[in-house]
Amino acid sequence: MLLALALACSGPTDSAGDPADTASGNDSVDSGGDLTPRECTAPKVSLLHDFPWETLPETYDYQHTQDGIALGDIDGDGWIDALFAYGGGSAGYRNDGAGNLVFDPNIDMDGGPMVTGQGAAFADLDADGDLDVYVGRDRGWPAVIGYNDGTGHFTTTELPGSEIATMTGAFADFDGDLDLDLFVGATITDTDGTGVMAGEITSGDGDQIYLQADDGTFQNATDQAPVEDMWGWTFQGSPIDYDQDGDLDLYLAHDWGAYIQPNRMLRNDGTGHFTRDADCRCELVQYAMGAAVGDANADGLPDLFTTDIGGPNLQVNLGDGTFVDATQALGAVIPATEHSLTSWATTFVDLDQDSYPDLTTVYGQLGQPELIGDAAGTAGMVDGPEQYDAFLHGGADGQFTLTDVGFTDPERKRGLAVGDLDRDGVPDLVTVGKYFMRQYHTEGGCGAGVRVLLHGKGKNQEAIGAKVEAEVGGRTVTQWALYSVTFSMNAPELYFGVGTAHQIDALHVTWPDGTTSDAGPAQPGDTVELDWR
């Protein structure tokens, strides 16, 4: 059921509805007002579609790069599509209207095949009502922005100074001018790691910050950040308002932290100028592949979950600009075994819709097992050829529990994205790796939750950076419109579980400019659309 809700706002906003092809309602209140009992079962993730090597396009000479996946509605039909970025030539997958991703060569770039890629992200960059795309690429191939004509035909432009190993791209309004800017993490992809350990390679290719100008072009503004802190081995830079001052900062997840540079927190002054915060107590020395932002302990503050070789780490925000390691305290432990050693993309998502945040993480062999044991901090570890993805279930007791939900894929995963592909009110998963894509269907749990779509303004049409709080069962559940994942991007919508409650009592939105909106109630299966004005 799509809700057109009346909103109480600090500035005039409303909620708009699209009556076509909306998710079916599953209201827990009938016409007589009697409450229907709700129960929750164990969630299960099952493989729906496998896209192996043989099905992928081979437009270009194959490159041994990473792989990324971006989810979003490419053609405006209300169904989530996908763009898979990989070295043989990226590919578009259109949703068939029943929740199935189907390869479509008609999703193209400049009238021909899509470019090679190793990272992808969607956003409506020109405010014309459709999703445009960033594709990061290997050294020697400039990263591109593709502008969508609304049907999946993209016209590309190159990002200046990007002929480096560009990885995850994260869109955000860093300078507060209501258009989306871009952070691009960079590494080096033509090394086997031995040069790093030998001290011959001492930096990445240099991260990039692009600010969108009034004419829509992306201008390289990397000089507005501390240069010495932009040369780590950065798989992902995660936007996060960790200091709660209303602008988006950047947390840089650095691989080879013991050799090149530990993780970094870059504080934004609100104008797109960044300085390193060396006092955040969050500069972990890791082989970090990614960093997820979410509220792990229900205090309304953004926390960080970073992946690593040997086990991810959960850092809880203390509210004073510092973090504390809460991995053990909150049970967010994934033991380092030969079947779960090297973790890559990770994201907060309430997969079972019980109203408590979960953590989903993909694993995959590094592919250089001879390095493990020689590299710092990895003594005795085994980077096994078969490594299984991990699901940390968040419970009502505030603890995470490692739970088997059906992730049995042993292959080398790299990227991950979340989206309700079949519009049943429950988020699904897509994983990508070396070299394949897999679509999973989620079932069980507590059934349909409430989907929240944010409509922004200016050239921030996805309202990236907004904070959404849901009142459910006497608790406040907090999520942020921050969709970046390692090499990848979640669908630009939020999923709030209801659990055994009968509705979300209220929704509170704090928009990127600090104005607020209120809406509700909303029942399981509803879609709530909110406008920022």
XYZ file of C-alpha atoms in Angstrom:
533
model
C 0.000 0.000 0.000
C 1.399 3.388 -0.974
C 0.621 6.030 1.602
C -0.126 9.668 0.955
C 0.472 10.973 4.452
C -0.042 14.363 6.001
C 3.222 15.724 7.393
C 4.020 18.152 10.148
C 7.194 19.972 9.136
C 9.512 22.768 10.150
C 9.332 23.757 6.488
C 6.515 22.881 4.051
C 6.777 19.261 2.908
C 4.336 16.567 1.984
C 4.215 12.905 0.957
C 3.554 11.935 -2.629
C 2.252 8.612 -3.917
C 2.568 6.719 -7.174
C -0.474 4.480 -7.554
C 1.090 2.212 -10.177
C 2.684 -1.136 -9.353
C 3.129 -0.544 -5.642
C 3.949 -3.259 -3.159
C 0.904 -5.017 -1.852
C -0.322 -3.968 1.553
C -0.300 -6.439 4.403
C -2.061 -4.340 6.987
C -2.177 -5.723 10.503
C -5.336 -3.753 11.309
C -8.546 -4.891 9.612
C -11.599 -2.799 8.837
C -12.994 -3.486 12.270
C -9.814 -2.352 14.005
C -8.943 -5.798 15.403
C -5.235 -6.532 15.558
C -3.971 -9.524 13.636
C -1.253 -11.399 15.547
C 2.205 -11.107 13.991
C 4.906 -13.704 14.381
C 8.535 -13.844 13.321
C 10.428 -16.863 12.056
C 14.070 -17.386 11.175
C 15.101 -15.521 8.014
C 16.363 -17.452 5.023
C 18.307 -16.280 2.002
C 18.069 -18.479 -1.084
C 19.793 -18.220 -4.456
C 17.311 -17.036 -7.066
C 19.511 -16.400 -10.115
C 23.125 -17.235 -10.875
C 25.022 -15.250 -13.502
C 28.314 -17.150 -13.933
C 31.386 -16.238 -15.935
C 29.986 -17.734 -19.133
C 27.001 -15.346 -19.136
C 28.971 -12.126 -18.634
C 29.837 -9.812 -21.514
C 33.378 -10.022 -22.868
C 33.433 -6.756 -24.739
C 37.003 -5.914 -23.795
C 40.196 -7.797 -23.096
C 39.588 -9.182 -19.666
C 41.113 -7.290 -16.732
C 41.715 -8.868 -13.338
C 39.996 -6.168 -11.327
C 37.482 -6.086 -8.505
C 33.712 -6.163 -9.139
C 30.896 -3.882 -8.049
C 27.101 -3.774 -8.210
C 24.731 -0.804 -8.046
C 20.977 -1.220 -7.550
C 18.364 1.307 -8.620
C 15.455 1.947 -10.969
C 17.253 2.673 -14.232
C 14.177 3.009 -16.459
C 11.626 4.585 -14.121
C 9.168 1.682 -14.077
C 9.220 1.378 -10.290
C 11.295 -1.817 -10.198
C 14.907 -2.044 -9.050
C 17.431 -2.789 -11.807
C 21.192 -3.352 -11.571
C 24.479 -2.321 -13.119
C 27.311 -4.824 -12.707
C 30.780 -3.260 -13.045
C 33.543 -5.653 -14.012
C 36.683 -5.780 -16.115
C 35.365 -7.549 -19.187
C 32.789 -4.843 -19.801
C 30.080 -3.688 -17.407
C 26.515 -4.872 -17.890
C 22.985 -3.667 -17.232
C 20.323 -5.958 -15.788
C 16.680 -4.934 -16.048
C 14.023 -6.070 -13.600
C 11.335 -8.001 -15.484
C 8.579 -6.689 -13.215
C 8.433 -9.903 -11.207
C 11.652 -9.393 -9.271
C 14.040 -11.135 -11.662
C 17.170 -9.439 -12.984
C 17.651 -10.090 -16.694
C 20.696 -9.032 -18.741
C 19.735 -6.321 -21.220
C 22.288 -5.228 -23.836
C 20.044 -2.246 -24.577
C 21.286 -0.672 -21.344
C 24.313 0.906 -22.984
C 26.822 3.746 -22.973
C 27.276 6.199 -25.831
C 25.259 3.909 -28.064
C 27.541 0.923 -27.594
C 28.802 -1.533 -24.981
C 29.301 -0.359 -21.424
C 32.799 0.483 -20.213
C 34.992 -1.777 -18.122
C 34.491 -1.233 -14.423
C 35.278 -2.170 -10.861
C 32.921 0.073 -8.916
C 29.457 1.536 -9.517
C 27.020 3.966 -7.878
C 23.713 5.552 -8.915
C 22.286 9.044 -8.299
C 20.152 11.556 -10.178
C 22.990 13.999 -10.805
C 21.158 16.430 -13.091
C 17.750 16.402 -11.349
C 15.920 15.201 -14.452
C 14.106 12.369 -12.674
C 16.288 9.396 -13.603
C 19.356 7.706 -12.156
C 22.777 8.496 -13.562
C 25.829 6.371 -12.796
C 29.467 6.487 -11.697
C 31.751 3.692 -12.889
C 35.234 3.332 -11.390
C 37.910 1.652 -13.474
C 41.398 0.206 -13.449
C 44.618 2.147 -13.979
C 44.859 3.789 -17.374
C 41.077 3.908 -17.814
C 39.449 7.154 -16.592
C 36.416 6.809 -14.342
C 33.197 7.971 -15.979
C 29.875 9.576 -15.151
C 27.034 8.259 -17.303
C 23.967 10.475 -17.775
C 20.754 8.521 -18.253
C 18.115 9.470 -20.829
C 15.490 7.788 -18.648
C 15.461 4.468 -20.471
C 18.917 3.088 -19.681
C 20.915 4.756 -22.444
C 23.852 6.552 -20.819
C 26.002 9.324 -22.265
C 29.398 9.385 -20.582
C 31.902 11.999 -19.517
C 35.297 11.326 -17.982
C 36.262 12.490 -14.510
C 39.378 14.683 -14.673
C 42.504 13.168 -13.143
C 40.961 9.727 -12.735
C 43.228 7.550 -14.867
C 44.160 5.660 -11.717
C 42.768 2.606 -9.956
C 39.407 4.116 -8.984
C 37.286 1.955 -6.708
C 34.158 2.765 -4.701
C 32.417 6.026 -5.555
C 30.265 7.673 -2.873
C 27.880 10.492 -3.752
C 27.151 13.141 -1.109
C 26.619 16.891 -0.856
C 29.935 17.758 0.752
C 29.810 21.543 0.222
C 26.175 22.158 1.190
C 25.010 23.628 -2.130
C 22.195 21.092 -2.728
C 23.939 19.163 -5.472
C 25.769 15.870 -5.203
C 29.527 15.674 -5.091
C 31.656 12.536 -5.319
C 34.401 10.853 -3.319
C 36.416 8.215 -5.178
C 38.679 5.791 -3.335
C 41.840 4.711 -5.139
C 44.296 1.833 -4.760
C 46.876 0.130 -6.979
C 45.835 -2.991 -8.852
C 49.065 -4.028 -10.560
C 50.832 -5.512 -7.539
C 50.675 -8.885 -5.815
C 51.379 -7.400 -2.388
C 54.979 -8.481 -2.076
C 56.112 -5.016 -3.114
C 54.058 -3.505 -0.319
C 55.584 -5.773 2.323
C 59.047 -5.085 0.951
C 58.522 -1.348 1.288
C 58.733 -0.769 -2.471
C 55.105 0.416 -2.700
C 54.250 2.952 -0.023
C 50.988 4.511 -1.181
C 47.848 4.066 -3.206
C 47.099 6.069 -6.337
C 45.577 8.961 -4.378
C 41.886 9.382 -3.517
C 39.849 11.982 -5.381
C 37.162 14.455 -4.326
C 34.950 15.976 -7.010
C 32.609 18.894 -6.339
C 29.741 19.428 -8.763
C 29.774 22.920 -10.241
C 26.703 24.989 -11.121
C 26.960 23.869 -14.741
C 26.798 20.206 -13.677
C 30.436 19.385 -14.344
C 32.524 17.619 -11.720
C 35.583 19.596 -10.703
C 38.524 17.911 -9.024
C 38.758 19.450 -5.538
C 41.123 16.968 -3.927
C 43.313 19.864 -2.792
C 40.565 20.732 -0.295
C 41.498 17.645 1.728
C 44.777 16.832 3.506
C 46.945 15.420 0.741
C 49.038 13.317 3.104
C 45.916 11.437 4.212
C 44.580 10.777 0.721
C 47.259 8.303 -0.342
C 46.224 5.208 1.543
C 45.060 2.037 -0.143
C 41.400 3.058 -0.149
C 38.774 0.564 -1.199
C 35.960 2.710 0.217
C 35.384 6.152 1.674
C 32.128 6.148 3.658
C 30.202 9.405 4.181
C 29.213 9.745 7.850
C 28.181 12.670 10.039
C 30.117 11.245 12.972
C 30.384 14.582 14.830
C 26.675 15.394 14.385
C 27.273 18.902 13.049
C 24.979 18.505 10.045
C 27.498 17.881 7.274
C 28.935 14.655 5.915
C 32.447 13.660 6.873
C 34.449 10.794 5.335
C 35.775 7.607 6.894
C 38.478 6.030 4.736
C 38.801 2.234 4.926
C 42.429 1.394 4.122
C 43.832 -1.929 3.076
C 47.479 -2.681 4.020
C 47.112 -0.399 7.027
C 50.240 -1.716 8.756
C 52.360 -0.877 5.731
C 50.820 2.131 4.023
C 48.302 4.021 6.140
C 45.745 3.145 8.851
C 42.086 4.091 8.419
C 41.400 7.812 8.460
C 38.547 10.094 9.561
C 38.309 13.298 7.540
C 36.179 15.988 9.154
C 34.184 18.275 6.859
C 33.806 21.954 7.756
C 30.552 22.068 5.777
C 32.049 23.634 2.664
C 33.824 20.564 1.284
C 37.126 21.307 3.040
C 38.411 18.371 5.072
C 40.919 17.947 7.879
C 42.102 14.757 9.523
C 40.691 14.010 12.964
C 43.531 12.136 14.629
C 41.655 12.147 17.954
C 38.621 10.102 16.853
C 40.122 6.859 18.211
C 38.942 5.261 14.980
C 42.162 5.052 12.964
C 42.341 1.271 13.000
C 45.295 -0.575 11.514
C 43.530 -3.052 9.247
C 43.417 -4.690 5.876
C 40.131 -2.834 5.574
C 38.012 -3.565 2.523
C 34.992 -1.487 3.488
C 33.072 0.387 6.167
C 29.321 0.287 6.831
C 27.495 3.091 8.658
C 24.553 2.288 10.929
C 23.181 2.535 14.440
C 24.431 -0.651 16.090
C 23.398 0.144 19.672
C 20.144 2.116 19.239
C 21.433 5.451 20.539
C 20.743 7.390 17.340
C 24.427 7.889 16.531
C 26.188 6.527 13.421
C 28.556 3.652 14.167
C 31.124 1.920 11.929
C 31.576 -1.729 10.979
C 34.791 -2.314 9.043
C 35.855 -5.467 7.245
C 39.348 -6.931 7.481
C 41.551 -9.958 7.079
C 41.044 -11.864 10.315
C 37.672 -10.530 11.399
C 35.587 -7.330 11.059
C 35.470 -4.637 13.731
C 32.496 -2.756 15.214
C 33.194 0.769 16.463
C 30.487 2.504 18.474
C 30.155 6.276 18.341
C 30.321 7.812 21.832
C 28.743 11.101 20.758
C 31.768 13.244 21.567
C 33.564 12.698 18.292
C 35.254 9.499 19.403
C 34.618 5.786 18.956
C 35.162 2.680 21.057
C 35.710 -0.908 19.942
C 32.480 -2.762 20.761
C 33.053 -5.884 18.666
C 33.225 -8.222 21.644
C 30.822 -6.281 23.860
C 28.012 -6.409 21.292
C 28.778 -9.922 20.042
C 29.678 -8.771 16.522
C 32.396 -11.390 16.272
C 33.035 -13.446 13.153
C 35.785 -15.966 13.992
C 38.751 -16.022 11.635
C 38.833 -19.474 10.099
C 39.913 -20.748 6.706
C 36.227 -20.471 5.710
C 35.773 -16.898 6.997
C 39.012 -14.986 6.894
C 38.895 -12.274 4.237
C 35.830 -10.040 4.441
C 34.950 -7.479 1.793
C 31.679 -5.566 1.302
C 29.422 -5.113 4.311
C 26.205 -3.258 5.072
C 23.719 -2.649 7.851
C 20.298 -3.962 6.865
C 17.311 -5.252 8.847
C 17.165 -8.364 6.717
C 14.463 -10.151 8.728
C 12.473 -6.930 9.333
C 12.257 -7.487 13.095
C 13.093 -3.773 13.669
C 16.661 -4.496 14.859
C 19.649 -3.819 12.571
C 21.594 -6.773 11.182
C 24.958 -6.892 9.437
C 25.543 -8.731 6.176
C 29.121 -9.293 4.974
C 30.565 -11.070 1.950
C 33.761 -13.114 2.064
C 36.169 -14.311 -0.570
C 39.664 -15.652 -0.832
C 42.265 -12.995 -1.488
C 43.731 -15.217 -4.183
C 47.264 -14.960 -2.810
C 47.267 -17.428 0.065
C 51.063 -17.438 0.166
C 50.977 -13.871 1.537
C 48.841 -14.769 4.527
C 51.141 -15.560 7.424
C 53.885 -13.334 6.063
C 51.871 -10.113 6.169
C 51.732 -8.229 9.475
C 49.107 -9.514 11.889
C 48.165 -12.604 9.888
C 50.431 -15.222 11.456
C 48.748 -18.622 11.615
C 45.809 -17.582 9.447
C 44.650 -19.573 6.424
C 43.013 -17.788 3.487
C 40.995 -20.785 2.359
C 39.671 -21.221 -1.181
C 36.096 -21.617 0.080
C 34.843 -18.766 2.249
C 31.227 -18.216 3.217
C 29.323 -14.997 3.659
C 28.300 -13.981 7.171
C 25.079 -12.700 8.718
C 25.159 -11.078 12.160
C 21.613 -11.025 13.481
C 20.767 -8.060 15.688
C 18.531 -8.971 18.604
C 16.241 -7.284 21.079
C 18.920 -7.726 23.737
C 21.242 -5.397 21.834
C 23.549 -8.247 20.880
C 24.576 -9.561 17.480
C 24.612 -13.301 16.861
C 26.344 -15.061 13.983
C 23.446 -16.860 12.280
C 23.205 -19.232 9.324
C 20.629 -17.854 6.876
C 21.710 -19.781 3.804
C 24.851 -18.029 2.576
C 26.554 -21.122 1.248
C 28.353 -19.613 -1.731
C 32.048 -20.546 -1.329
C 33.426 -18.435 -4.178
C 35.404 -15.196 -4.160
C 32.844 -12.464 -3.425
C 33.764 -8.784 -3.469
C 30.653 -6.592 -3.727
C 27.192 -6.574 -2.155
C 24.014 -4.538 -2.530
C 20.576 -4.541 -0.866
C 17.218 -3.808 -2.461
C 13.632 -5.084 -2.437
C 13.798 -6.506 -5.948
C 10.433 -8.289 -5.908
C 8.636 -5.588 -3.899
C 7.323 -7.956 -1.259
C 8.335 -5.590 1.549
C 11.477 -7.534 2.472
C 14.996 -6.512 1.313
C 16.852 -8.911 -0.983
C 20.569 -9.250 -1.741
C 22.797 -9.232 -4.805
C 26.445 -10.291 -4.560
C 29.233 -10.039 -7.117
C 32.656 -11.594 -7.214
C 35.496 -12.843 -9.350
C 33.729 -13.255 -11.729
C 29.993 -13.660 -11.328
C 26.795 -12.076 -10.053
C 24.196 -13.771 -7.836
C 20.702 -12.650 -6.916
C 19.217 -13.837 -3.625
C 15.648 -13.830 -2.349
C 14.900 -13.208 1.334
C 12.008 -14.947 3.056
C 10.897 -15.744 6.574
C 11.669 -13.295 9.330
C 8.798 -11.015 10.289
C 7.379 -10.492 6.830
C 6.928 -7.182 5.085
C 8.165 -4.003 6.708
C 7.751 -0.370 5.673
C 9.650 1.004 2.682
C 10.637 4.681 2.868
C 11.394 6.662 -0.300
C 12.930 10.100 0.134
C 12.490 12.707 -2.582
C 15.143 15.395 -2.327
C 15.518 18.796 -3.856
C 18.034 20.578 -6.030
C 20.488 18.061 -7.426
C 20.271 15.867 -4.342
C 17.148 14.050 -5.460
C 17.857 10.984 -3.282
C 18.237 13.218 -0.184
C 21.576 11.551 0.532
C 22.617 12.318 4.091
C 19.089 12.522 5.510
C 18.418 10.886 8.884
C 15.203 8.879 9.319
C 13.874 7.769 12.700
C 10.995 5.308 13.058
C 8.981 4.929 16.244
C 8.049 1.251 16.518
C 7.112 -0.807 19.549
C 8.055 1.985 21.929
C 11.565 2.254 20.462
C 13.322 4.579 18.036
C 15.054 2.951 15.067
C 17.491 5.162 13.163
C 18.781 4.861 9.608
C 20.576 7.238 7.262
C 20.164 7.744 3.529
C 23.732 6.579 2.947
C 23.855 3.822 0.364
C 27.548 3.283 -0.391
C 28.984 -0.243 -0.052
C 32.419 -1.531 -1.089
C 32.614 -1.217 -4.911
C 28.812 -1.019 -4.820
C 25.631 0.780 -3.812
C 22.380 -0.268 -2.169
C 19.106 0.730 -3.788
C 18.304 4.335 -2.741
C 15.481 3.484 -0.348
C 15.223 2.519 3.317
C 13.576 -0.543 4.870
C 12.151 -0.355 8.384
C 11.038 -3.589 9.984
C 7.959 -3.716 12.201
C 8.733 -6.986 13.966
C 5.867 -8.240 16.102
C 4.435 -4.733 16.412
C 1.444 -3.811 14.271
C 2.719 -0.610 12.728
C 5.321 2.086 12.722
C 3.764 4.752 14.880
C 5.634 7.692 13.392
C 8.467 8.601 11.047
C 10.762 11.573 11.656
C 13.061 12.853 8.911
C 15.921 15.293 9.386
C 16.858 16.524 5.931
C 20.434 17.433 4.974
C 19.748 21.146 5.553
C 18.444 20.506 9.093
C 14.732 20.939 8.362
C 12.463 18.170 9.609
C 9.331 16.287 8.599
C 7.007 13.947 10.497
C 4.677 11.288 9.117
C 2.777 8.191 10.143
C 1.491 5.792 11.167
C 2.497 3.186 8.571
C 1.674 -0.508 8.495
C 3.567 -3.566 7.216
C 3.712 -3.577 3.427
C 3.259 0.190 3.118
C 5.511 2.447 1.070
C 5.903 5.953 2.464
C 7.182 8.702 0.172
C 8.448 11.928 1.711
C 9.328 15.195 -0.027
C 12.043 17.611 1.080
C 11.077 21.183 0.249
